[in-house]
Amino acid sequence: MKRFVKTTEMTLLVICVVFFVFLVIASGGDLVGANSLKVLLQFLAVPILIGLAQMVVLAVGQLNLAVGAVGGFAAAAMGVMMADHGVPVPLALLFGFLLAAAAGLANGLLVVLTRINGFIVTLATMTVLLGVQYRLVGTRTVDAYPAGLKSFGSHALFGVLPLIFLVALAVAGLLALMLRRTVPGRQLLASGGNPIAARLSGISNDRSVILAHTLSGAILGVAAILTVASSPGVNKSIGGDWLLPSFAAPIIGGALLTGGSAVVLGTVLAAFIVRFVDTARAEFSLEPSWVNFVVGAVVLGSVVLGQVRTRRQLRRTVVKAPDAAVAGGVS
Amino acid sequence: MSAPVSETATAALQEPDQPPSSSRGGRTPWWANQRIGLLILVVLLAVLFGLLRPAFFNQQLVVFPLLRDIAMFTVVGLAQLCVLSIGHMNLAVGRMAAFSMMITGISYDLWHFSLYAGLLVGLIAGAAIGALAGWVIARTGVNSFVVTLALDFLLLGLIPLVYTALTDNAAFVTKPDGMREMRNYSLADICIGNVCGSPAVPQLALFAVIAMGVVGWIYSRTKLGRELLMTGTSVKAAELSGIPTARRVITAHAMSGCLAALAGFMLAVSTGSIKATIGEEFMLPSFLGPILGGTLLAGGFISVWGTLLGTALTSVIRKGLDLLGVGLESLNIYLGLILLVALSTDRIRTVLSERQEVRQR
Amino acid sequence: ATGCSTKSSNDSTGGTAGDDASTGSTGGPVTLKDGSSVKLALIPGGAHPYFQPWKATAELDKTEFKLGDVTFDETGEWDQSKQNNVVTSLAARGFNAFGIFGVSPTDINTTFEDLKSKGFAVGSLASCPAGDTNSADFCLSTDVEAAAYKAAKATIEAIGGEGTIVHLTGNNVDSNTQRRIAGVKKAVGETGGKVTELPVVTDIDKDLQTAQRSVADLLAAKGKDIKGIVTTAYNPAVAAADGVAGSKLPIKVVAIDDDAKILSGIRSGGVSATVAQNPVGQAYVGGWLLALLGSKQCTMKTPGVIVDSGSFVVTKDNVDTYDDERKAKTKELQTEFASQLSCQ
Amino acid sequence: MTLFVAEKVDKLFPGVRALDGVTLSLEAGSVHALLGENGAGKSTLIKVITGLYRPDGGRLLLDGAEVTFGSPHESASAGIGVVHQERNLIPGFTVGENILLQKLPTSRGLVDRAAIRSEASRWLAELELDIDPDQPVTELSVAQAQLVEIAKALSVESRVLLLDEPTASITPNEADRLFRVVDKLKNDGRSVLFVSHKLEEVFQICDTVTVLRDGASVLESGALSELTRDQVVDLMVGRVHEALSLPPRSVDRSVAPLLELSGVGTATGHADVDLAVRPGEIVGLYGLVGAGRSELAKALLGLDRITAGTVRVRGVEVRIKNVRDALRNHKIGYVTENRKEEGVFLEQSVSRNIAVTIWDRLRKLLGYVPAKAESALVAQYVEQLGIRIASPAQLAGTLSGGNQQKVSLAKWLAAQTEILIIDEPTVGIDVRTKDAFHTLIWDLAANGLAILLITSDLPEMITLADRVVVMRDHRVQGEVSNDHDYDRMSQQVIRLIHAEKVIA
Ligand SMILES: Nc1ncnc2c1ncn2[C@@H]1O[C@H](COP(=O)(O)OP(=O)(O)OP(=O)(O)O)[C@@H](O)[C@H]1O
Ligand SMILES: Nc1ncnc2c1ncn2[C@@H]1O[C@H](COP(=O)(O)OP(=O)(O)OP(=O)(O)O)[C@@H](O)[C@H]1O
Ligand SMILES: O[C@@H]1[C@@H](O)[C@@H](O)CO[C@H]1O
Ligand SMILES: [Mg+2]
Ligand SMILES: [Mg+2]
């Protein structure tokens, strides 16, 4: 707990709360109305998931440029299966999910087997999958799938908590549990934190990389399911705007590009902050130009703050340390 | 005062038997060199496309625009390469191009600058905005990814505001003298006596040649380039070796911004006007060229030739597919697959060379 | 939720190629003598449902005018550089007549000039270059300002002539967007203050999810005050129809284009009206003109003329018949152009 | 009983034959030393044994049966534990998790934190270490990190334990604790391989020895009791190694100090530090690990804030902004103790590593650095310091530790500084090179350089320093004038360290 107080997560939490309170006041209290809250949370589900999908690959020091393409392709596949081929909903969703996971697995395998830079591999698979997505849906917007799925996508518990948001949180929880408390999860982080040390401890970095990419694909599969359930339809533009936010959330959340950090909470909180900016845009009828300006400032501000924090912290620990070190002195 | 090492110390330090400094010492064979591999790939693909569609060698309609593209994206790649050299990223390359071209556009539209004066102003603006990014990174120690991403958003906000305020159509359409010619002229328009250059080579490509020359020279021949690479390898060690790392960070980003501006100018000249959306498509190609060419994302190693070849590889594939009339349903699928296959051969070569080397001993 | 009955947009989009051919006499008012030397390329800005009718119409052009070859190439992907590359590649492959939707209105004249200087026939289709000049042989396009004006009028009518409306559209720094914003403003202005407009929401046409999120946020923040939404871009139109239906607010939505998804919205009442354009007419008449110009049979009397290809307000009442109106317009276009030609 | 044998092992790297038919055999219940100069192939042999490298020839026998290890995991499962020369901890993890990483305890599919805590505590206790298993390893000092790695190797409960220079960065008293554990293992019938450049330790705890030279074993399993220290050194060096003899050198005490600190306090906690170094003088700065000596050096170079007192260089009060300022304007150089992270650029060529400080001097118009002049200078220092490289283009990261240290020093010699701060110069350096370094440092002082020598190696300090300043808890405890007599001096110094705090 004491350590938590000094973390990036804490900074983000404070920013979140302040931002939220500010928005509530600015909207004259409207924002805490059931519908507004629901809308706020409804559109957090997918951003949280794509942030997490990027976070797991960042955790092994890789990156995934194909987030949008994997998600968009899986969503398109599900849509087409249901609308054009009458595949039952659960089957189509399962199949789409598996496709996304398989795409992630393919990324991982390609990185490991070819030793080509992960950046290039995922760029190439992104290109391929964008092609497949277009081949699947063309310029159509596919929406002829059972209403049950759509009502799942728009249903909210107590009129406030959208189911899809809860699904996203559940995924975040599971991911956190897996990274913190399971052996494969720990091994994955060890590979990211110090690949040589991990290897010396008998951990297969290759396996960690494959696992991370597969997990990323699977999370994107869930994101695709939620997208299909909650969008007016599926078309070739799905996934088109996922790339940048997917990086922004974990990095604002405190992830290191060099690997080794599991920042599930930070990623979720960062997604909240970005979402608040959207809300502010609508609330103040801001021109997108101004919104972009604000996003830029918030990102920079929050991270600079975090940096100042850690620096101060570092200084403090260094000053404190001598006693501990001297304790082992010559006798 | 120098600190000579005396004979005694030197004698004491000498190894009894120096290892034979093998001439081949640790070098990989030429065919395993990544750049040469890329070159072979590019040539093979060009020949293949040429066989399938002889029009591939049409100077005016294919080679000329292809080279113009390669030239521009090479400069885009170099812009990224400069920050990659210190282990940073510039996610705002495209927007920096847009920003600098906005200044150039203003200089044409409002101040009636000549073509080259406007370019110069743009380059300065690019260097300045890049330096700003570098300065923030150096001062705050925040990751370059985050800073340039934030800057990207900031500019994304700023640029349209300026365009909407100053123009009717969100573009500066004033064309200074010489711009049209620059777009269309090839080396055939440059003659020494009655020997003229090839009509397949656009004059615009000269900018890329100059940029490659300057960047290559800086990194291979100068103190600045060496210091950038050292900073990229280890900031701590660089700082402790007396390299002003903060200043190098700023320099790298300024170079990046300046090159982004040049690329923006080349794009503006080749498409026709200076508009807010310049550079929107720069980001991925900016990484693709250098990284395909062997520049390390982690910093400390760059390849200018590699950047050209990496850029050429992707442009040639796309052009070939264009000529084969591959529709959008298949275009991206082929593009991605060819890239993967082509690069896998690179890996196979490396493995083979390692095997061979151990066998030779 | 709104209608769940989308089939392929190709078969339900208003008007098919065949219809338009039957409207004119074979070859139109001026008959093409020999189209075999003409290889026609229709090049949209990128993949978009709006352009899909061009594909079939191009095939029709080929059979009807006995053209050497036709192609429909959307690989430009909304990037002017890429589109320029597509154009030159097509030229290298032997195509010599081009109907182009320029990605960047401020740049496309340059591309046109290049092609003209090489002796090709060029038409600006579905959008005209920004500014006062058009360097193509002709421009056959929706008058976007007029279309937006009509859409705004339809919205105002739908809300009963009073209240607040909001305009959702695409890329702010695109000259067509500016024209659309002006069209809507004009219609609002004409109400003399009875209708007011919230600040325009731009830049939400990139993808469906962004559009959907923006609409939801807009409705959550301002839904109670809004009576009508006029959209002049595709994704915002789809998102607005869906978002309003989901929110159960009494808001009227006016959309753009007649993609299957939107027409089904009109039929089910989720969308009050849409402004259909005339892509079939553009491709058909454009193809015919380009063939005449490309075969050197005719030249334009005044190169660069700009002709409105028409826009049509579609409501529940005329959703099944508006296409006749459109066909009539196509026929009219041919006659209009015939007078602009000087032929051998 | 022979537990493990590595027989005629070969290992090739591009350009280097690191192992050339090496044979090593380890007996149960005995401690075996593996000695050799820097780059002799000790670490490479250990990496081959643990499955990290695939041997290019030879075979491994465990209990007389041939084994091949495809990965460290396989060797660990076969009962071989190892502490590698390089630090290998996972930064984001706790001490406990790092210790048990090879085999994380689980209960019901989840990592069992309580079990980690209790088990890790057991191994920490074994080393008499007072470290919280829940502490993140990033908060450990270098020495603590080293000890945690040893605990990690112990936790595998291996029959064969390989220790590659485990004592390089820990204090003598921590080393003693380690040796007690080694003794216990030995009595349990396990086999321990011990690599060290500190021969005193080797003679203290080892029973047998294998000596490597240039990748070949020149002595296999000799009994240490039958060897003298000089014999071992001669075997390693390959010829008769002359004991270090330094020519007399005197310091002119009347000359004003080149570097002078008075009442210096820093942001990292130093207070009232007084210190002066004259030209031609070697001032030793001694203290236990963590006394704040390196930090003082860094503050001097402007890397940390100086909050009180004055720093004078050549009599003039200065405020040094950064290393560049120190180098250019004051001719001060700093050879860091943290070779891997701060001393050398592992991913750059040897040539660039050495030349990094001289580009300023070589550069012509537009910053052009003539390659010829550069490589000539580099060649000169490579030659003078006997740096063992295949070519100047070789990456520094592929050099042995000793050669890396030489590179790190070479760059400061090349910079032609007048004041040199040298921090722990011979950690992990072989005997001969160490002697050479000592000659070199001596020599530099004789040539008029002012040298501030920070070292935790007391014999080294007593060999080289003219005066020894003792630090503790970021303060100067006192000063001893050195007469180079080890017994007398070491007592004085230790007494100073443990004296009551000086009253300020
Ligand atoms: N990965 C590698 N690639 C190339 N050469 C290497 C590699 N690792 C070691 N070498 C070379 O192999 C030789 C043996 O190195 P090794 O690290 O085993 O020496 P060592 O005896 O452990 O030395 P030290 O006492 O300095 O640790 C050296 O010449 C070194 O440069
Ligand atoms: N790598 C490290 N990680 C964490 N703390 C460290 C590290 N190195 C030093 N410290 C801490 O910094 C303080 C001062 O260390 P400094 O390096 O200046 O001491 P020193 O006297 O030079 O000893 P040495 O360099 O031998 O460790 C000590 O409290 C020490 O615990
Ligand atoms: O209506 C517009 C057309 O004018 C064209 O811009 C393509 O997109 C459609 O939505
Ligand atoms: Mg070693
Ligand atoms: Mg120290």
PDB file of N, CA, C and O in Angstrom, chain B residues 55 61-62 65 69 169-171 180 183-184 267 271-273 275 281 318-319 322-323 325 328 331, chain C residues 47 74-75 77 79 81-82 85 88-89 91-93 104 106-107 110 113-114 118 130-131 173 175:
ATOM      1  N   ALA B  55       5.677  -2.806 -68.875  1.00  0.00           N
ATOM      2  CA  ALA B  55       5.440  -1.386 -68.606  1.00  0.00           C
ATOM      3  C   ALA B  55       6.152  -0.934 -67.345  1.00  0.00           C
ATOM      4  O   ALA B  55       6.306   0.258 -67.099  1.00  0.00           O
ATOM      5  N   LEU B  61       6.116   7.068 -67.017  1.00  0.00           N
ATOM      6  CA  LEU B  61       4.901   6.787 -66.256  1.00  0.00           C
ATOM      7  C   LEU B  61       5.118   5.887 -65.053  1.00  0.00           C
ATOM      8  O   LEU B  61       4.280   5.834 -64.163  1.00  0.00           O
ATOM      9  N   VAL B  62       6.197   5.142 -65.046  1.00  0.00           N
ATOM     10  CA  VAL B  62       6.407   4.257 -63.902  1.00  0.00           C
ATOM     11  C   VAL B  62       7.678   4.609 -63.132  1.00  0.00           C
ATOM     12  O   VAL B  62       7.621   4.929 -61.943  1.00  0.00           O
ATOM     13  N   PRO B  65       7.676   8.390 -61.462  1.00  0.00           N
ATOM     14  CA  PRO B  65       6.932   8.546 -60.201  1.00  0.00           C
ATOM     15  C   PRO B  65       7.426   7.617 -59.099  1.00  0.00           C
ATOM     16  O   PRO B  65       7.398   7.979 -57.916  1.00  0.00           O
ATOM     17  N   ASP B  69       8.646   8.883 -55.439  1.00  0.00           N
ATOM     18  CA  ASP B  69       8.116   8.344 -54.188  1.00  0.00           C
ATOM     19  C   ASP B  69       9.213   7.839 -53.270  1.00  0.00           C
ATOM     20  O   ASP B  69       9.226   8.118 -52.077  1.00  0.00           O
ATOM     21  N   ASN B 169      -9.765  27.211 -48.593  1.00  0.00           N
ATOM     22  CA  ASN B 169      -9.934  25.799 -48.878  1.00  0.00           C
ATOM     23  C   ASN B 169      -9.025  24.918 -48.042  1.00  0.00           C
ATOM     24  O   ASN B 169      -8.701  23.804 -48.420  1.00  0.00           O
ATOM     25  N   ALA B 170      -8.599  25.436 -46.918  1.00  0.00           N
ATOM     26  CA  ALA B 170      -7.697  24.677 -46.058  1.00  0.00           C
ATOM     27  C   ALA B 170      -6.432  24.266 -46.799  1.00  0.00           C
ATOM     28  O   ALA B 170      -5.896  23.195 -46.596  1.00  0.00           O
ATOM     29  N   ALA B 171      -5.983  25.118 -47.698  1.00  0.00           N
ATOM     30  CA  ALA B 171      -4.719  24.842 -48.393  1.00  0.00           C
ATOM     31  C   ALA B 171      -4.146  26.152 -48.908  1.00  0.00           C
ATOM     32  O   ALA B 171      -4.887  27.084 -49.226  1.00  0.00           O
ATOM     33  N   ARG B 180       6.192  24.210 -60.239  1.00  0.00           N
ATOM     34  CA  ARG B 180       5.648  23.302 -61.244  1.00  0.00           C
ATOM     35  C   ARG B 180       6.785  22.538 -61.935  1.00  0.00           C
ATOM     36  O   ARG B 180       6.726  21.328 -62.100  1.00  0.00           O
ATOM     37  N   ARG B 183       8.324  19.832 -59.982  1.00  0.00           N
ATOM     38  CA  ARG B 183       7.541  18.611 -59.912  1.00  0.00           C
ATOM     39  C   ARG B 183       7.811  17.703 -61.102  1.00  0.00           C
ATOM     40  O   ARG B 183       7.950  16.498 -60.965  1.00  0.00           O
ATOM     41  N   ASN B 184       7.906  18.324 -62.287  1.00  0.00           N
ATOM     42  CA  ASN B 184       7.933  17.511 -63.497  1.00  0.00           C
ATOM     43  C   ASN B 184       9.311  17.280 -64.088  1.00  0.00           C
ATOM     44  O   ASN B 184       9.485  16.380 -64.888  1.00  0.00           O
ATOM     45  N   LEU B 267       6.592  16.382 -50.801  1.00  0.00           N
ATOM     46  CA  LEU B 267       5.214  15.924 -51.012  1.00  0.00           C
ATOM     47  C   LEU B 267       4.362  17.048 -51.582  1.00  0.00           C
ATOM     48  O   LEU B 267       3.605  16.844 -52.542  1.00  0.00           O
ATOM     49  N   THR B 271       2.520  16.709 -55.093  1.00  0.00           N
ATOM     50  CA  THR B 271       1.063  16.600 -55.264  1.00  0.00           C
ATOM     51  C   THR B 271       0.449  17.917 -55.709  1.00  0.00           C
ATOM     52  O   THR B 271      -0.577  17.897 -56.370  1.00  0.00           O
ATOM     53  N   GLY B 272       1.031  19.041 -55.365  1.00  0.00           N
ATOM     54  CA  GLY B 272       0.520  20.284 -55.932  1.00  0.00           C
ATOM     55  C   GLY B 272       0.285  21.424 -54.971  1.00  0.00           C
ATOM     56  O   GLY B 272       0.523  22.561 -55.310  1.00  0.00           O
ATOM     57  N   SER B 273      -0.201  21.144 -53.754  1.00  0.00           N
ATOM     58  CA  SER B 273      -0.452  22.289 -52.879  1.00  0.00           C
ATOM     59  C   SER B 273       0.020  22.004 -51.475  1.00  0.00           C
ATOM     60  O   SER B 273       0.316  20.876 -51.103  1.00  0.00           O
ATOM     61  N   LYS B 275      -1.039  21.785 -47.820  1.00  0.00           N
ATOM     62  CA  LYS B 275      -2.308  21.685 -47.096  1.00  0.00           C
ATOM     63  C   LYS B 275      -2.096  21.059 -45.727  1.00  0.00           C
ATOM     64  O   LYS B 275      -1.030  20.531 -45.423  1.00  0.00           O
ATOM     65  N   GLU B 281       0.361  10.484 -43.870  1.00  0.00           N
ATOM     66  CA  GLU B 281       0.706   9.093 -44.184  1.00  0.00           C
ATOM     67  C   GLU B 281       2.182   8.802 -43.930  1.00  0.00           C
ATOM     68  O   GLU B 281       2.718   7.822 -44.420  1.00  0.00           O
ATOM     69  N   ARG B 318       4.660  -2.219 -54.039  1.00  0.00           N
ATOM     70  CA  ARG B 318       3.367  -1.563 -54.264  1.00  0.00           C
ATOM     71  C   ARG B 318       3.175  -1.205 -55.731  1.00  0.00           C
ATOM     72  O   ARG B 318       2.126  -1.441 -56.312  1.00  0.00           O
ATOM     73  N   LYS B 319       4.242  -0.664 -56.316  1.00  0.00           N
ATOM     74  CA  LYS B 319       4.134  -0.267 -57.718  1.00  0.00           C
ATOM     75  C   LYS B 319       3.878  -1.487 -58.599  1.00  0.00           C
ATOM     76  O   LYS B 319       3.055  -1.451 -59.514  1.00  0.00           O
ATOM     77  N   ASP B 322       0.373  -2.502 -58.292  1.00  0.00           N
ATOM     78  CA  ASP B 322      -0.425  -1.517 -59.034  1.00  0.00           C
ATOM     79  C   ASP B 322      -0.482  -1.901 -60.500  1.00  0.00           C
ATOM     80  O   ASP B 322      -1.535  -1.935 -61.122  1.00  0.00           O
ATOM     81  N   LEU B 323       0.703  -2.185 -61.049  1.00  0.00           N
ATOM     82  CA  LEU B 323       0.786  -2.467 -62.481  1.00  0.00           C
ATOM     83  C   LEU B 323       0.142  -3.789 -62.840  1.00  0.00           C
ATOM     84  O   LEU B 323      -0.371  -3.977 -63.936  1.00  0.00           O
ATOM     85  N   GLY B 325      -2.420  -4.687 -61.644  1.00  0.00           N
ATOM     86  CA  GLY B 325      -3.860  -4.457 -61.543  1.00  0.00           C
ATOM     87  C   GLY B 325      -4.497  -5.212 -60.399  1.00  0.00           C
ATOM     88  O   GLY B 325      -5.660  -5.597 -60.454  1.00  0.00           O
ATOM     89  N   LEU B 328      -8.116  -3.803 -54.611  1.00  0.00           N
ATOM     90  CA  LEU B 328      -7.999  -3.573 -53.179  1.00  0.00           C
ATOM     91  C   LEU B 328      -8.305  -4.828 -52.356  1.00  0.00           C
ATOM     92  O   LEU B 328      -7.835  -4.984 -51.246  1.00  0.00           O
ATOM     93  N   LEU B 331      -4.726  -6.428 -52.705  1.00  0.00           N
ATOM     94  CA  LEU B 331      -3.505  -5.612 -52.659  1.00  0.00           C
ATOM     95  C   LEU B 331      -2.759  -5.738 -51.335  1.00  0.00           C
ATOM     96  O   LEU B 331      -1.586  -6.112 -51.282  1.00  0.00           O
TER      97      LEU B 331
ATOM     98  N   ALA C  47     -11.807   3.274 -50.976  1.00  0.00           N
ATOM     99  CA  ALA C  47     -12.959   2.391 -50.836  1.00  0.00           C
ATOM    100  C   ALA C  47     -14.063   3.112 -50.062  1.00  0.00           C
ATOM    101  O   ALA C  47     -13.839   3.613 -48.977  1.00  0.00           O
ATOM    102  N   GLU C  74      -9.823   1.352 -56.818  1.00  0.00           N
ATOM    103  CA  GLU C  74      -9.996   2.130 -55.584  1.00  0.00           C
ATOM    104  C   GLU C  74      -8.789   1.989 -54.657  1.00  0.00           C
ATOM    105  O   GLU C  74      -8.871   2.245 -53.464  1.00  0.00           O
ATOM    106  N   THR C  75      -7.643   1.585 -55.217  1.00  0.00           N
ATOM    107  CA  THR C  75      -6.488   1.322 -54.347  1.00  0.00           C
ATOM    108  C   THR C  75      -5.754   2.589 -53.893  1.00  0.00           C
ATOM    109  O   THR C  75      -4.730   2.502 -53.236  1.00  0.00           O
ATOM    110  N   GLU C  77      -6.718   4.598 -51.692  1.00  0.00           N
ATOM    111  CA  GLU C  77      -6.820   4.629 -50.228  1.00  0.00           C
ATOM    112  C   GLU C  77      -6.783   6.026 -49.615  1.00  0.00           C
ATOM    113  O   GLU C  77      -6.122   6.274 -48.618  1.00  0.00           O
ATOM    114  N   ASP C  79      -5.392   8.798 -50.255  1.00  0.00           N
ATOM    115  CA  ASP C  79      -4.094   9.453 -50.117  1.00  0.00           C
ATOM    116  C   ASP C  79      -3.727   9.954 -51.510  1.00  0.00           C
ATOM    117  O   ASP C  79      -3.635   9.173 -52.454  1.00  0.00           O
ATOM    118  N   SER C  81      -1.034  11.067 -52.879  1.00  0.00           N
ATOM    119  CA  SER C  81       0.171  10.508 -53.493  1.00  0.00           C
ATOM    120  C   SER C  81      -0.101   9.124 -54.059  1.00  0.00           C
ATOM    121  O   SER C  81       0.301   8.804 -55.168  1.00  0.00           O
ATOM    122  N   LYS C  82      -0.768   8.323 -53.239  1.00  0.00           N
ATOM    123  CA  LYS C  82      -1.064   6.964 -53.699  1.00  0.00           C
ATOM    124  C   LYS C  82      -1.974   7.013 -54.911  1.00  0.00           C
ATOM    125  O   LYS C  82      -1.801   6.264 -55.867  1.00  0.00           O
ATOM    126  N   ASN C  85      -0.113   7.746 -57.941  1.00  0.00           N
ATOM    127  CA  ASN C  85       0.597   6.556 -58.378  1.00  0.00           C
ATOM    128  C   ASN C  85      -0.311   5.608 -59.139  1.00  0.00           C
ATOM    129  O   ASN C  85       0.078   5.035 -60.157  1.00  0.00           O
ATOM    130  N   THR C  88      -0.869   7.057 -62.677  1.00  0.00           N
ATOM    131  CA  THR C  88       0.224   6.875 -63.644  1.00  0.00           C
ATOM    132  C   THR C  88       0.412   5.403 -63.986  1.00  0.00           C
ATOM    133  O   THR C  88       0.716   5.058 -65.122  1.00  0.00           O
ATOM    134  N   SER C  89       0.202   4.535 -63.009  1.00  0.00           N
ATOM    135  CA  SER C  89       0.334   3.109 -63.306  1.00  0.00           C
ATOM    136  C   SER C  89      -0.705   2.684 -64.331  1.00  0.00           C
ATOM    137  O   SER C  89      -0.414   1.907 -65.248  1.00  0.00           O
ATOM    138  N   ALA C  91      -2.027   4.582 -66.519  1.00  0.00           N
ATOM    139  CA  ALA C  91      -1.613   5.147 -67.809  1.00  0.00           C
ATOM    140  C   ALA C  91      -0.549   4.247 -68.443  1.00  0.00           C
ATOM    141  O   ALA C  91      -0.577   3.970 -69.643  1.00  0.00           O
ATOM    142  N   ALA C  92       0.358   3.766 -67.616  1.00  0.00           N
ATOM    143  CA  ALA C  92       1.400   2.892 -68.146  1.00  0.00           C
ATOM    144  C   ALA C  92       0.808   1.598 -68.678  1.00  0.00           C
ATOM    145  O   ALA C  92       1.344   0.989 -69.606  1.00  0.00           O
ATOM    146  N   ARG C  93      -0.267   1.169 -68.062  1.00  0.00           N
ATOM    147  CA  ARG C  93      -0.911  -0.056 -68.540  1.00  0.00           C
ATOM    148  C   ARG C  93      -1.761   0.199 -69.781  1.00  0.00           C
ATOM    149  O   ARG C  93      -2.407  -0.712 -70.291  1.00  0.00           O
ATOM    150  N   SER C 104      -7.627  14.998 -52.882  1.00  0.00           N
ATOM    151  CA  SER C 104      -7.403  16.322 -52.331  1.00  0.00           C
ATOM    152  C   SER C 104      -7.830  17.380 -53.340  1.00  0.00           C
ATOM    153  O   SER C 104      -7.187  17.562 -54.362  1.00  0.00           O
ATOM    154  N   THR C 106      -7.559  20.429 -53.479  1.00  0.00           N
ATOM    155  CA  THR C 106      -6.617  21.506 -53.795  1.00  0.00           C
ATOM    156  C   THR C 106      -5.430  21.018 -54.613  1.00  0.00           C
ATOM    157  O   THR C 106      -4.641  21.801 -55.117  1.00  0.00           O
ATOM    158  N   ASP C 107      -5.271  19.713 -54.706  1.00  0.00           N
ATOM    159  CA  ASP C 107      -4.125  19.166 -55.424  1.00  0.00           C
ATOM    160  C   ASP C 107      -4.484  18.566 -56.775  1.00  0.00           C
ATOM    161  O   ASP C 107      -3.626  18.376 -57.626  1.00  0.00           O
ATOM    162  N   THR C 110      -3.379  19.564 -60.347  1.00  0.00           N
ATOM    163  CA  THR C 110      -2.020  19.226 -60.763  1.00  0.00           C
ATOM    164  C   THR C 110      -2.012  17.873 -61.471  1.00  0.00           C
ATOM    165  O   THR C 110      -1.377  17.699 -62.514  1.00  0.00           O
ATOM    166  N   GLU C 113      -3.626  18.243 -64.838  1.00  0.00           N
ATOM    167  CA  GLU C 113      -2.739  18.890 -65.813  1.00  0.00           C
ATOM    168  C   GLU C 113      -1.717  17.904 -66.355  1.00  0.00           C
ATOM    169  O   GLU C 113      -1.444  17.871 -67.558  1.00  0.00           O
ATOM    170  N   ASP C 114      -1.161  17.092 -65.453  1.00  0.00           N
ATOM    171  CA  ASP C 114      -0.215  16.061 -65.883  1.00  0.00           C
ATOM    172  C   ASP C 114      -0.829  15.176 -66.952  1.00  0.00           C
ATOM    173  O   ASP C 114      -0.216  14.900 -67.985  1.00  0.00           O
ATOM    174  N   LYS C 118      -0.264  14.827 -71.272  1.00  0.00           N
ATOM    175  CA  LYS C 118       0.115  13.603 -71.971  1.00  0.00           C
ATOM    176  C   LYS C 118      -0.954  13.194 -72.972  1.00  0.00           C
ATOM    177  O   LYS C 118      -0.888  12.101 -73.557  1.00  0.00           O
ATOM    178  N   ALA C 130     -10.837  22.331 -55.880  1.00  0.00           N
ATOM    179  CA  ALA C 130     -11.084  23.531 -55.091  1.00  0.00           C
ATOM    180  C   ALA C 130     -10.684  24.754 -55.911  1.00  0.00           C
ATOM    181  O   ALA C 130      -9.901  24.652 -56.841  1.00  0.00           O
ATOM    182  N   GLY C 131     -11.227  25.906 -55.560  1.00  0.00           N
ATOM    183  CA  GLY C 131     -10.871  27.122 -56.277  1.00  0.00           C
ATOM    184  C   GLY C 131     -11.738  27.300 -57.513  1.00  0.00           C
ATOM    185  O   GLY C 131     -12.749  26.615 -57.687  1.00  0.00           O
ATOM    186  N   VAL C 173     -10.573  19.824 -42.674  1.00  0.00           N
ATOM    187  CA  VAL C 173      -9.703  20.545 -43.594  1.00  0.00           C
ATOM    188  C   VAL C 173      -9.813  19.988 -45.006  1.00  0.00           C
ATOM    189  O   VAL C 173      -8.831  19.746 -45.681  1.00  0.00           O
ATOM    190  N   SER C 175     -11.929  20.844 -48.564  1.00  0.00           N
ATOM    191  CA  SER C 175     -12.741  21.961 -49.039  1.00  0.00           C
ATOM    192  C   SER C 175     -14.209  21.570 -49.222  1.00  0.00           C
ATOM    193  O   SER C 175     -15.097  22.395 -49.058  1.00  0.00           O
TER     194      SER C 175
END
